[in-house]
Amino acid sequence: MIDLKDINKIYSSPGGDVHALKSVNLSIQKGDNVIVIGKSGSGKSTLLNIISGIDRPSSGNIIVNQQDLGDLKENELALWRGKNIGIVFQFYQLLPSLSVLDNVLFAMKLVNKIPRKLQKAKAESYLEDVGLASKLKKFPNELSGGEKQRVAIARALANDPSVLIADEPTGNLDSKTGEQINQIFQLLNEKGVTLITVTHANIAGRTYDQLVYIEDGILSYKSNPKVKLV
Amino acid sequence: MRVIISKLLKDCWLSKGKLLLMLVSAALSAWGISSMIYSYQMAERDFKVNFASTYPADIEVLIGNYQPGLEEKLLADLKIIDLERREVLGARIKNANGEWMPFVLYGAEDEKSVRLNVFRILENRTQEKGKILIETNAQFFLDDTKDSIELLFPEGETIKWMIGGTSHDPRLAPARMERAVFAHSTSLKLLAPHLKNGQRRFLIETNVSSDRQLLEEVSERIKKIAKSEGSEVLSLVIPTPGEHIHQNIVDGISFLQKSMGGIISLMGIILLSLILLTWVFPRISDLGIMKAIGASSIRLFYAYLMVLSLIILLGLIIGLPLGYETARAYNNLVAFVQNFEPVTDAFPFWIHLLVAFVAMLIPLTFAAFPLLKASKTTVQQAINKTFYLANKRIFQFSQRVFQDSSLKYSLNNLFRNSSRSLLMLMLVAVGLGLFLTGANLEYSVKKELENFANSAKYGLKVRFSGQMKQEEVSFIRDLPFVESISAMDDKTVHYKAPNAFHSNTRNLRILSPQHEIKEEFVLLGQVDKSCSDCLYISGEAMRQEFEDKQLGHKIELTMPSGEKNTFVYSGIFKDMAAIGSPFFAYKTSKLDSFTALAIEIKSDFTALEVTNGVDDAFLEKGIDVAGMINVNTRLGQLQGHLEPTYLIIKVMGLVTLVLGLLGLIIVLNLCIQERTRELGILKSLGSSFGKMVGLFRLEFFWIGIGAIFLSILLTMPLNAALCKVLGETVIYHQIPPRNFWSLIGLSSVIFLLIQYLLITAFSWFRIRKSANAMMAHQF
């Protein structure tokens, strides 16, 4: 489903070129639960940027659902991302001037993948799934951190993406709330959503299909399908 | 504090674009403020040098049955300190295009003895003692290849005079505005054959020139002295002390100039405040940090104030010369209206210092508010960047009213900083409102004059030099373009309006019984042709003079014979083409003798054709015509007086609008800066740049729509007020305010289109940059 072939990413900086990703090859199958771990500055963000089409590789190809992202222009790439990729950020990144429901609806409206008539019902249903049915009209500043992250998940799911990318989704939450969020991700993955999660947190007790470890831009470890770490 | 200032200066240098905008805004405010002060100084100086130096006479008197020795008797009065003979002669002259124009000649006894109402000789082509000097601004009408002028006198005599040079008298109305040729003569020798026997005109200087009441008393004594010497005072005029003939128009222009200066400075100050916000906002967290490590609010405030002072000081370098030049341009216009020669000498240095001080103090005072607000931000607020709080009420309102999330997003965003949005709304609305006011005012006046011209029964009025008989003019009825004629007898009458300090002089126009006044032109009362003592007034000035009078009250008029006649106040007529707003009265029997004729024109002919035709017909019959005016020309003159006013208001509006649009761009820039994070989110959610631009467009569309709505609300009372002022001072009749809806619609569409293009172009450039920058650090 997602194929990264010999990906290199080089950033130019006043201090010289920075080789953020070096000859990365990675294959993720539909429905996989992938956990990416690595130290700060190891290249995790660059990897996620490349997979989601936010950034382009300096060389190599990335093919998602038979679509070579290198063939897409800037706006086509944005539209593709909206339709195919859901992103959950560490700091929720909700739109503060829109209500909970509108944050989700707005994401739908941007790409119009979901028929207009169904958008509202579907957004309400996603919010119900994450336990926010009673807070549809609330604004982000009226929610707790955990609730905001749930809205962010509902929004990421708004366009029925085949891939959900989560960047430190529990990094800003207490352990109990973080656990609840992880359960939601788990549930989504069980429903067939491909899940790529970057985390610093302890992954003990989490199930995964692949565990990717990055160090200095090199994928040094890929592992073991459906292994539950203990 | 030095270290904070040093940091702020570095910050300024790092944001060169904003620094430039701040300089522009500071220059704008300096421009507006300095233009007002300079303009005031220039106007004062021009007035002193031009008008005051002519030694204007306090009283102008026309004596009939002059007896030698009268001058000595008058000078014996303790209040009269000087007296000089100055005759006035009226004739007609053909201009370079062959059209007849009024010619007014002021004759002094001797060029060396001109002491009052002084005129300057600019060009002296001959050494002869007595010569005709054409007023310099009137040369425009004459054929410059000819060295002589040909005049037609009221008696029908044609005379050719050599042009002896040019003169200038700032007390006269500008020739181009009055559409008349003025001239001076340095001797009465040439005028003598055309002066009426026994009549003499004197200019009188008193030692009570600023006291109207005392001048009235002197006037009464002049009448008594003249009577005791066997003469009579035919007319006596006390010009308003210290006022030019076109003071009302000048006051209007000055008002507009002050308004424009005020608006420009206000715009500059608002823009400066807005840019300061954009400058301070990204540094809110810096503020928090500085406070956390020991900087007090007051130190931060003063440091910002110092930097702001420096910026305003730099703005002065650009703004002050601009203000000077703008004031010069305005004062040139005022000088033109007053027939002045603007003084171009440099001002003393202290005036520039004063202007600089005021131009610095005002923006500093206003622009200090955002700085004060920023410096008072708490460490917590600053670090969390919660300086801008969301407006929950608006959020809830949009939640209820709109279904579409894009609409909600754009409207809610607009009110994330309500005061800033409101400021922007006001800025744009004032600009658009002023522009629309200029257009509406022009439309209101034009429509009113057009309506009058279309409805007026008599399209042409002819004034004769003396009394005429019906049989002498009956041939006019047979002219192919004449529908009907109506005789009118104009008499100069004196009256004292209720509450007036002094008596006034106007014409009493006695109408023949067949003269028709259309019902729509009877503003008050009813026409009663069978009533010979019914008196009707006309014009706004007279309406105000007699506002305490009720219909049926008595009005006493002193007839030319000195006899006092009592009339019954019976109504108000509207006659916009009548010069000087006369009284009207009907004669119940046929008017045997008359001084003027109203001519109804057949619909197939133009007023100009008929004017020329009638003129030729009278010339052929040897009848002396003193003046002829058709409705269109008269209304054109009135319209011409207002052209500068329309222009100034429209320019003022456009300048404000341009500044408003500049303000919009600044706010847009600030919004994009504030929402960089959100733009990154939108992009990560799949939004194209086009859609993001669309969201900003929608947000600013609300401001545009709001501004249009507000501007229409603003233009209505403003237009009504200006119609009232100009109706009273220039047109002399009420002008009902009208809205030029098609232009309002077109202007609104054009404005929205310009705003659309500006927002699209600017946000496309900025969002692309911001969103990419944000996305690069997304994860």
Coordinates of C-alpha atoms in Angstrom, one line a residue, chain A residues 45 48-49 52 54 74-75 78-79 81-82 85 87-89 91 93-99 102 105-107 109-112 116 120 137 139 141-142 155 159 165 167, chain B residues 390 392 395-396 398-399 403-410 412-413 416 677-678 680-691 695 764 768 772 774-779:
Chain A
S45 CA 9.3 14.0 11.3
L48 CA 6.1 11.4 8.3
N49 CA 6.3 14.6 6.1
S52 CA 2.0 12.3 4.0
I54 CA 3.8 17.4 3.1
E74 CA 1.3 21.0 -5.1
N75 CA -2.5 21.4 -5.0
A78 CA -3.0 18.6 -0.9
L79 CA -6.2 17.3 -2.2
R81 CA -3.7 14.1 1.3
G82 CA -7.1 15.4 2.4
I85 CA -4.4 10.7 4.9
I87 CA -3.2 13.4 10.6
V88 CA -3.3 13.7 14.3
F89 CA -0.9 16.2 15.9
F91 CA -0.8 19.7 20.2
Q93 CA -4.1 21.8 16.2
L94 CA -7.8 22.5 16.2
L95 CA -9.2 25.6 14.6
P96 CA -10.1 27.8 17.6
S97 CA -12.8 29.7 15.9
L98 CA -14.9 26.7 14.9
S99 CA -17.0 24.5 17.2
D102 CA -17.5 22.4 12.6
L105 CA -17.2 19.3 9.0
F106 CA -14.7 21.9 7.8
A107 CA -12.1 19.1 7.1
K109 CA -15.8 20.5 3.2
L110 CA -12.2 21.2 2.2
V111 CA -12.0 18.1 0.0
N112 CA -15.7 17.2 -0.5
R116 CA -22.5 16.9 1.3
K120 CA -23.1 16.3 9.1
K137 CA -21.3 22.8 19.9
F139 CA -15.4 25.4 21.1
N141 CA -11.0 26.4 24.4
E142 CA -13.9 24.8 26.4
R155 CA -11.3 15.3 12.2
N159 CA -12.7 11.9 5.0
I165 CA -0.7 9.4 10.8
D167 CA 2.6 12.5 15.7
Chain B
A390 CA -11.9 35.2 20.9
K392 CA -17.6 34.2 22.2
F395 CA -19.1 32.7 17.7
Q396 CA -22.4 31.7 19.2
S398 CA -22.6 32.6 13.8
Q399 CA -23.3 29.1 15.2
Q403 CA -24.9 26.3 8.5
D404 CA -21.8 26.4 6.3
S405 CA -18.6 25.9 8.3
S406 CA -16.6 28.1 5.9
L407 CA -19.0 31.0 6.5
K408 CA -18.7 30.4 10.3
Y409 CA -14.9 30.2 10.1
S410 CA -14.6 33.5 8.2
N412 CA -15.6 34.1 13.6
N413 CA -12.1 34.9 12.5
R416 CA -11.2 37.2 17.0
R677 CA -0.2 27.5 12.6
E678 CA -3.8 27.3 11.4
G680 CA -0.4 24.6 8.4
I681 CA -3.3 22.7 9.8
L682 CA -5.5 23.6 6.8
K683 CA -2.8 22.4 4.5
S684 CA -2.3 19.2 6.3
L685 CA -6.1 18.6 6.1
G686 CA -5.8 18.8 2.4
S687 CA -6.7 22.4 1.7
S688 CA -5.2 23.9 -1.5
F689 CA -3.8 27.4 -1.5
G690 CA -6.8 28.5 -3.5
K691 CA -9.1 27.4 -0.8
L695 CA -11.3 31.7 3.2
W764 CA -1.8 34.1 -2.3
R768 CA 2.1 30.2 0.2
N772 CA 4.9 26.2 3.6
M774 CA 4.5 26.1 8.9
M775 CA 4.3 22.7 7.2
A776 CA 8.1 22.4 7.2
H777 CA 8.0 22.3 11.0
Q778 CA 4.7 20.5 11.2
F779 CA 5.7 17.3 12.9

